[in-house]
Coordinates of C-alpha atoms and ligand atoms in Angstrom, one line a residue:
M234 CA 13.1 -21.2 12.4
I235 CA 13.3 -24.4 10.3
E236 CA 13.5 -23.6 6.5
A237 CA 10.6 -24.9 4.5
K238 CA 11.3 -27.7 2.0
N239 CA 11.1 -27.4 -1.8
G240 CA 7.6 -27.5 -3.2
T241 CA 6.2 -26.7 0.2
C242 CA 2.6 -25.7 0.8
A243 CA 2.4 -23.0 3.4
V244 CA -0.7 -22.2 5.5
V245 CA -1.4 -18.6 6.6
I246 CA -3.7 -18.3 9.6
V247 CA -5.0 -14.7 9.9
A248 CA -5.8 -13.9 13.5
A249 CA -5.1 -10.2 13.7
G250 CA -8.7 -9.0 13.8
S251 CA -10.2 -7.2 16.8
G252 CA -13.4 -9.3 17.1
E253 CA -15.7 -6.3 17.5
R254 CA -18.9 -8.0 16.4
L255 CA -18.4 -10.9 18.8
G256 CA -18.2 -8.2 21.6
H257 CA -15.9 -10.0 24.0
G258 CA -13.6 -6.9 24.3
M259 CA -10.6 -8.9 23.1
P260 CA -9.3 -10.2 19.7
K261 CA -11.5 -13.1 18.6
A262 CA -8.4 -15.4 18.4
K263 CA -8.3 -15.3 22.3
V264 CA -12.0 -15.9 22.9
P265 CA -12.4 -19.3 24.6
L266 CA -14.1 -22.0 22.7
G267 CA -14.5 -25.4 24.4
G268 CA -12.3 -23.9 27.2
E269 CA -9.4 -22.9 24.9
P270 CA -8.6 -19.9 22.8
M271 CA -10.1 -20.0 19.3
L272 CA -6.7 -19.8 17.8
A273 CA -5.6 -23.0 19.4
H274 CA -8.4 -24.9 17.6
A275 CA -7.6 -23.2 14.3
V276 CA -3.9 -24.0 14.6
R277 CA -4.4 -27.6 15.7
G278 CA -6.9 -28.1 12.8
V279 CA -4.2 -26.9 10.3
V280 CA -1.6 -29.2 11.9
Q281 CA -4.0 -32.2 11.9
A282 CA -4.8 -31.6 8.2
G283 CA -1.2 -32.4 7.5
V284 CA -0.8 -30.3 4.4
A285 CA 1.4 -27.5 5.8
G286 CA 5.2 -27.4 5.5
H287 CA 5.2 -23.8 6.9
I288 CA 2.6 -22.2 9.1
V289 CA 2.5 -18.4 9.4
I290 CA 0.2 -16.8 11.9
A291 CA -0.8 -13.1 11.8
V292 CA -1.6 -11.8 15.3
P293 CA -2.6 -8.2 16.4
A294 CA 0.5 -6.0 16.5
G295 CA 2.0 -6.0 20.1
D296 CA -0.2 -8.9 21.3
D297 CA 2.4 -10.8 23.4
E298 CA -0.3 -13.2 24.8
L299 CA -1.1 -14.5 21.4
R300 CA 2.5 -14.7 20.4
E301 CA 3.2 -16.8 23.5
L302 CA 0.2 -19.1 22.6
C303 CA 1.7 -19.6 19.1
Q304 CA 5.0 -20.7 20.8
I305 CA 3.2 -23.1 23.0
L306 CA 1.3 -24.6 20.0
A307 CA 4.6 -24.9 18.0
A308 CA 6.2 -26.7 20.9
E309 CA 3.2 -29.0 21.1
V310 CA 3.9 -30.1 17.5
G311 CA 7.6 -30.4 18.2
E312 CA 10.6 -29.6 16.0
D313 CA 11.3 -33.1 14.6
T314 CA 8.3 -32.8 12.2
G315 CA 10.3 -30.3 10.1
L316 CA 7.3 -27.9 10.1
A317 CA 8.4 -24.3 9.8
W318 CA 6.6 -21.7 12.0
S319 CA 6.4 -17.9 11.8
V320 CA 4.4 -15.3 13.7
V321 CA 3.9 -11.8 12.2
D322 CA 2.1 -8.6 13.2
G323 CA -1.1 -8.3 11.2
G324 CA -2.2 -5.1 9.4
A325 CA -5.1 -2.7 9.6
D326 CA -7.4 -4.9 7.5
R327 CA -7.5 -8.6 6.7
S328 CA -5.7 -8.3 3.3
A329 CA -2.9 -6.3 4.9
S330 CA -2.5 -9.1 7.5
V331 CA -2.3 -11.7 4.6
R332 CA 0.3 -9.5 2.9
A333 CA 2.4 -9.3 6.1
A334 CA 2.3 -13.2 6.3
L335 CA 3.2 -13.7 2.6
E336 CA 6.4 -11.8 3.2
M337 CA 7.6 -14.6 5.5
L338 CA 7.4 -17.2 2.7
G339 CA 10.7 -18.2 1.1
D340 CA 11.4 -19.4 -2.5
A341 CA 10.8 -23.1 -1.5
V342 CA 7.1 -22.4 -1.0
T343 CA 5.0 -22.9 -4.2
T344 CA 1.4 -23.0 -2.9
V345 CA -0.3 -21.3 0.0
L346 CA -3.6 -21.7 1.8
I347 CA -5.1 -18.7 3.5
H348 CA -7.3 -19.6 6.5
D349 CA -9.3 -17.5 9.0
A350 CA -8.6 -18.2 12.7
A351 CA -12.3 -17.3 13.0
R352 CA -13.1 -20.7 11.3
P353 CA -11.6 -22.8 14.0
L354 CA -13.5 -26.0 13.3
A355 CA -12.7 -26.4 9.5
P356 CA -12.2 -30.1 9.0
S357 CA -9.2 -31.8 7.4
G358 CA -11.4 -32.9 4.4
V359 CA -11.7 -29.3 3.3
F360 CA -7.9 -28.8 3.4
D361 CA -7.6 -32.0 1.4
R362 CA -10.0 -31.0 -1.3
V363 CA -8.4 -27.5 -1.7
T364 CA -4.8 -28.9 -1.9
A365 CA -6.0 -31.7 -4.3
A366 CA -7.4 -29.0 -6.7
L367 CA -4.1 -27.1 -6.5
R368 CA -2.3 -30.3 -7.4
D369 CA -4.7 -30.8 -10.3
G370 CA -3.6 -27.4 -11.8
A371 CA -5.9 -24.8 -10.2
K372 CA -4.0 -21.6 -9.5
A373 CA -6.8 -20.5 -7.1
V374 CA -9.4 -22.6 -5.3
I375 CA -12.0 -21.9 -2.7
P376 CA -14.3 -24.1 -0.6
A377 CA -17.9 -23.1 -0.7
L378 CA -21.5 -24.2 0.1
A379 CA -24.7 -23.8 -1.8
V380 CA -26.8 -21.1 -0.1
V381 CA -30.1 -22.1 1.5
D382 CA -31.7 -18.6 1.7
T383 CA -32.9 -16.7 -1.3
I384 CA -30.5 -13.8 -1.7
K385 CA -31.6 -10.3 -3.0
T386 CA -29.6 -7.3 -3.9
V387 CA -30.9 -4.0 -2.5
V388 CA -30.6 -0.3 -3.0
P389 CA -31.4 2.5 -0.5
A390 CA -35.1 3.7 -0.9
G391 CA -37.9 5.7 0.7
L392 CA -41.4 4.3 1.3
P393 CA -43.9 5.7 -1.2
N394 CA -46.1 7.7 1.1
T395 CA -43.7 8.8 3.8
G396 CA -40.3 8.6 2.3
A397 CA -39.2 6.7 5.4
G398 CA -35.7 5.3 4.7
V399 CA -35.7 1.6 3.9
E400 CA -34.3 -0.5 1.2
R401 CA -35.8 -1.7 -2.1
V402 CA -35.0 -4.9 -3.9
S403 CA -33.0 -4.4 -7.1
G404 CA -32.6 -8.0 -8.1
T405 CA -32.7 -11.7 -7.2
P406 CA -29.8 -13.8 -8.5
A407 CA -30.6 -17.4 -9.3
R408 CA -30.0 -19.2 -6.1
N409 CA -28.6 -22.4 -7.7
R410 CA -25.6 -20.4 -8.9
L411 CA -24.8 -18.7 -5.6
R412 CA -22.2 -20.1 -3.2
A413 CA -21.3 -19.1 0.3
V414 CA -17.5 -19.0 0.4
Q415 CA -15.2 -20.2 3.2
T416 CA -11.6 -20.7 4.0
P417 CA -9.0 -22.2 3.6
Q418 CA -8.6 -20.7 0.2
G419 CA -5.7 -22.1 -1.8
F420 CA -3.4 -20.4 -4.3
E421 CA -0.3 -20.8 -6.4
L422 CA 1.9 -18.5 -4.4
A423 CA 3.1 -16.4 -7.4
T424 CA -0.5 -15.8 -8.4
L425 CA -1.5 -14.7 -4.9
R426 CA 1.5 -12.4 -4.7
K427 CA 0.5 -10.7 -7.9
A428 CA -3.1 -10.3 -6.8
H429 CA -2.0 -8.7 -3.5
A430 CA 0.5 -6.4 -5.2
H431 CA -2.5 -5.0 -7.0
A432 CA -4.5 -4.8 -3.8
A433 CA -1.8 -2.9 -1.9
T434 CA -2.4 0.0 -4.3
L435 CA -6.1 0.4 -3.3
D436 CA -7.3 3.3 -1.1
A437 CA -8.7 2.6 2.4
A438 CA -12.4 2.5 1.2
A439 CA -11.6 0.0 -1.6
A440 CA -9.4 -2.0 0.8
A441 CA -12.3 -2.3 3.3
E442 CA -14.5 -4.0 0.6
I443 CA -12.0 -6.8 0.2
T444 CA -13.5 -9.7 2.1
D445 CA -11.5 -12.6 0.7
D446 CA -8.3 -13.4 -1.2
A447 CA -10.1 -15.0 -4.2
M448 CA -11.7 -11.7 -5.2
L449 CA -8.3 -10.2 -5.6
V450 CA -7.3 -13.1 -7.9
E451 CA -10.6 -12.6 -9.8
A452 CA -9.6 -9.0 -10.3
I453 CA -6.4 -9.9 -12.1
G454 CA -8.4 -12.2 -14.4
E455 CA -7.3 -15.6 -13.1
D456 CA -9.8 -18.5 -12.9
V457 CA -10.9 -19.4 -9.3
Y458 CA -12.2 -23.0 -8.9
V459 CA -14.7 -24.1 -6.3
V460 CA -14.7 -27.3 -4.2
Q461 CA -17.1 -28.5 -1.5
G462 CA -16.8 -26.6 1.8
S463 CA -18.2 -27.8 5.1
T464 CA -20.9 -26.6 7.6
H465 CA -18.2 -27.1 10.3
S466 CA -16.1 -24.3 8.7
L467 CA -18.6 -21.7 9.9
K468 CA -17.0 -18.3 10.6
I469 CA -17.5 -17.2 14.2
T470 CA -18.6 -13.6 13.9
T471 CA -21.5 -13.1 16.3
P472 CA -22.4 -14.6 19.8
T473 CA -24.8 -16.9 18.0
D474 CA -22.0 -18.4 15.9
L475 CA -19.9 -19.0 19.0
L476 CA -22.9 -20.8 20.7
L477 CA -23.2 -23.0 17.6
A478 CA -19.5 -23.8 17.6
E479 CA -19.6 -24.7 21.3
A480 CA -22.5 -27.0 20.7
M481 CA -20.7 -28.7 17.7
L482 CA -17.6 -29.2 19.8
A483 CA -19.5 -30.6 22.8
G484 CA -21.9 -32.9 21.0
P485 CA -22.0 -35.8 18.6
L486 CA -21.5 -33.4 15.7
R487 CA -18.0 -32.8 16.9
P488 CA -16.4 -32.0 13.5
R489 CA -13.3 -34.1 13.5
W490 CA -15.3 -37.2 14.4
V491 CA -17.8 -37.0 11.5
E492 CA -16.2 -35.2 8.6
G493 CA -14.3 -36.7 5.8
Ligands
CTP540 N1 -8.2 -10.4 10.4 C1 -6.9 -10.1 10.4 N2 -6.4 -8.8 10.4 C2 -7.3 -7.8 10.4 C3 -8.7 -8.1 10.3 C4 -9.1 -9.4 10.3 O1 -6.0 -11.1 10.4 N3 -6.9 -6.6 10.4 C5 -8.7 -11.8 10.4 C6 -9.5 -12.1 11.7 O2 -8.6 -12.4 12.8 C7 -10.3 -13.3 11.3 C8 -10.4 -13.2 9.8 O3 -9.5 -12.2 9.4 O4 -9.7 -14.6 11.6 C9 -11.9 -12.8 9.4 O5 -12.2 -11.5 9.9 P1 -13.4 -11.2 10.8 O6 -14.3 -12.4 11.0 O7 -14.0 -9.9 10.3 O8 -12.7 -11.0 12.3 P2 -12.5 -9.7 13.1 O9 -12.1 -8.6 12.2 O10 -11.7 -10.0 14.2 O11 -14.0 -9.4 13.6 P3 -14.8 -8.0 13.5 O12 -14.9 -7.6 12.1 O13 -16.1 -8.3 14.1 O14 -14.0 -7.0 14.3
MG541 MG1 -13.4 -7.9 10.5

């Protein structure tokens, strides 16, 4: 492995999930998108963004196929770029996978971006906006979009006459202050390590509720800044999402052609 240079920005790509909701019977990172595994798109997107000095990929433990794919992708980039590469076994949940990846980062790394392999079409412009905010002093920064739907909070309830189990609205947050959050999320490495050290102490139920890294940083009282995300950074979770991503790749909306 090539050692990362001083002041390096590392990018962690978490690809160790099982892809249950997509229903392909294999980890999502392997599911074909535009004829290639989803992970290949995610990794190439990170390389093209040009912000990484070290790329760490978390894959499902024991998945030799994905490890081999990572090797092929590293060879594609070539050694003369000075880019450091690592592949690690992920953990039981997303934040455990992030922690396994953080262990690979040496002292030369000062900032880190955490990116979902499940957002394979995230454009370079988003990576640029996140790293620019880190350079401008943010210790934590997330890309996000304004939400278009009205969002309600709910509680379990029974219908008045029958008691039939449904839900009842408990509140409607002002939509203009709501944001749908994406990755890559950027952090000062020391801050993210501190946040994850706290997360490592949580029990399984609490750990299952951690859906991004920023919420761990919020929990230790650090400010999290927000920059503009992209509709192309959609997370592929369900078959409908995959269909949409296929259409984006095939059509005139091909993300890397149109996004700045
Ligand atoms: N992830 C991971 N390690 C885990 C769980 C998730 O690295 N133990 C990664 C996934 O590979 C994905 C990202 O976190 O890139 C977001 O998770 P999600 O969309 O939930 O993916 P999966 O967990 O694979 O999907 P599902 O929840 O439907 O099984
Ligand atoms: Mg999951």
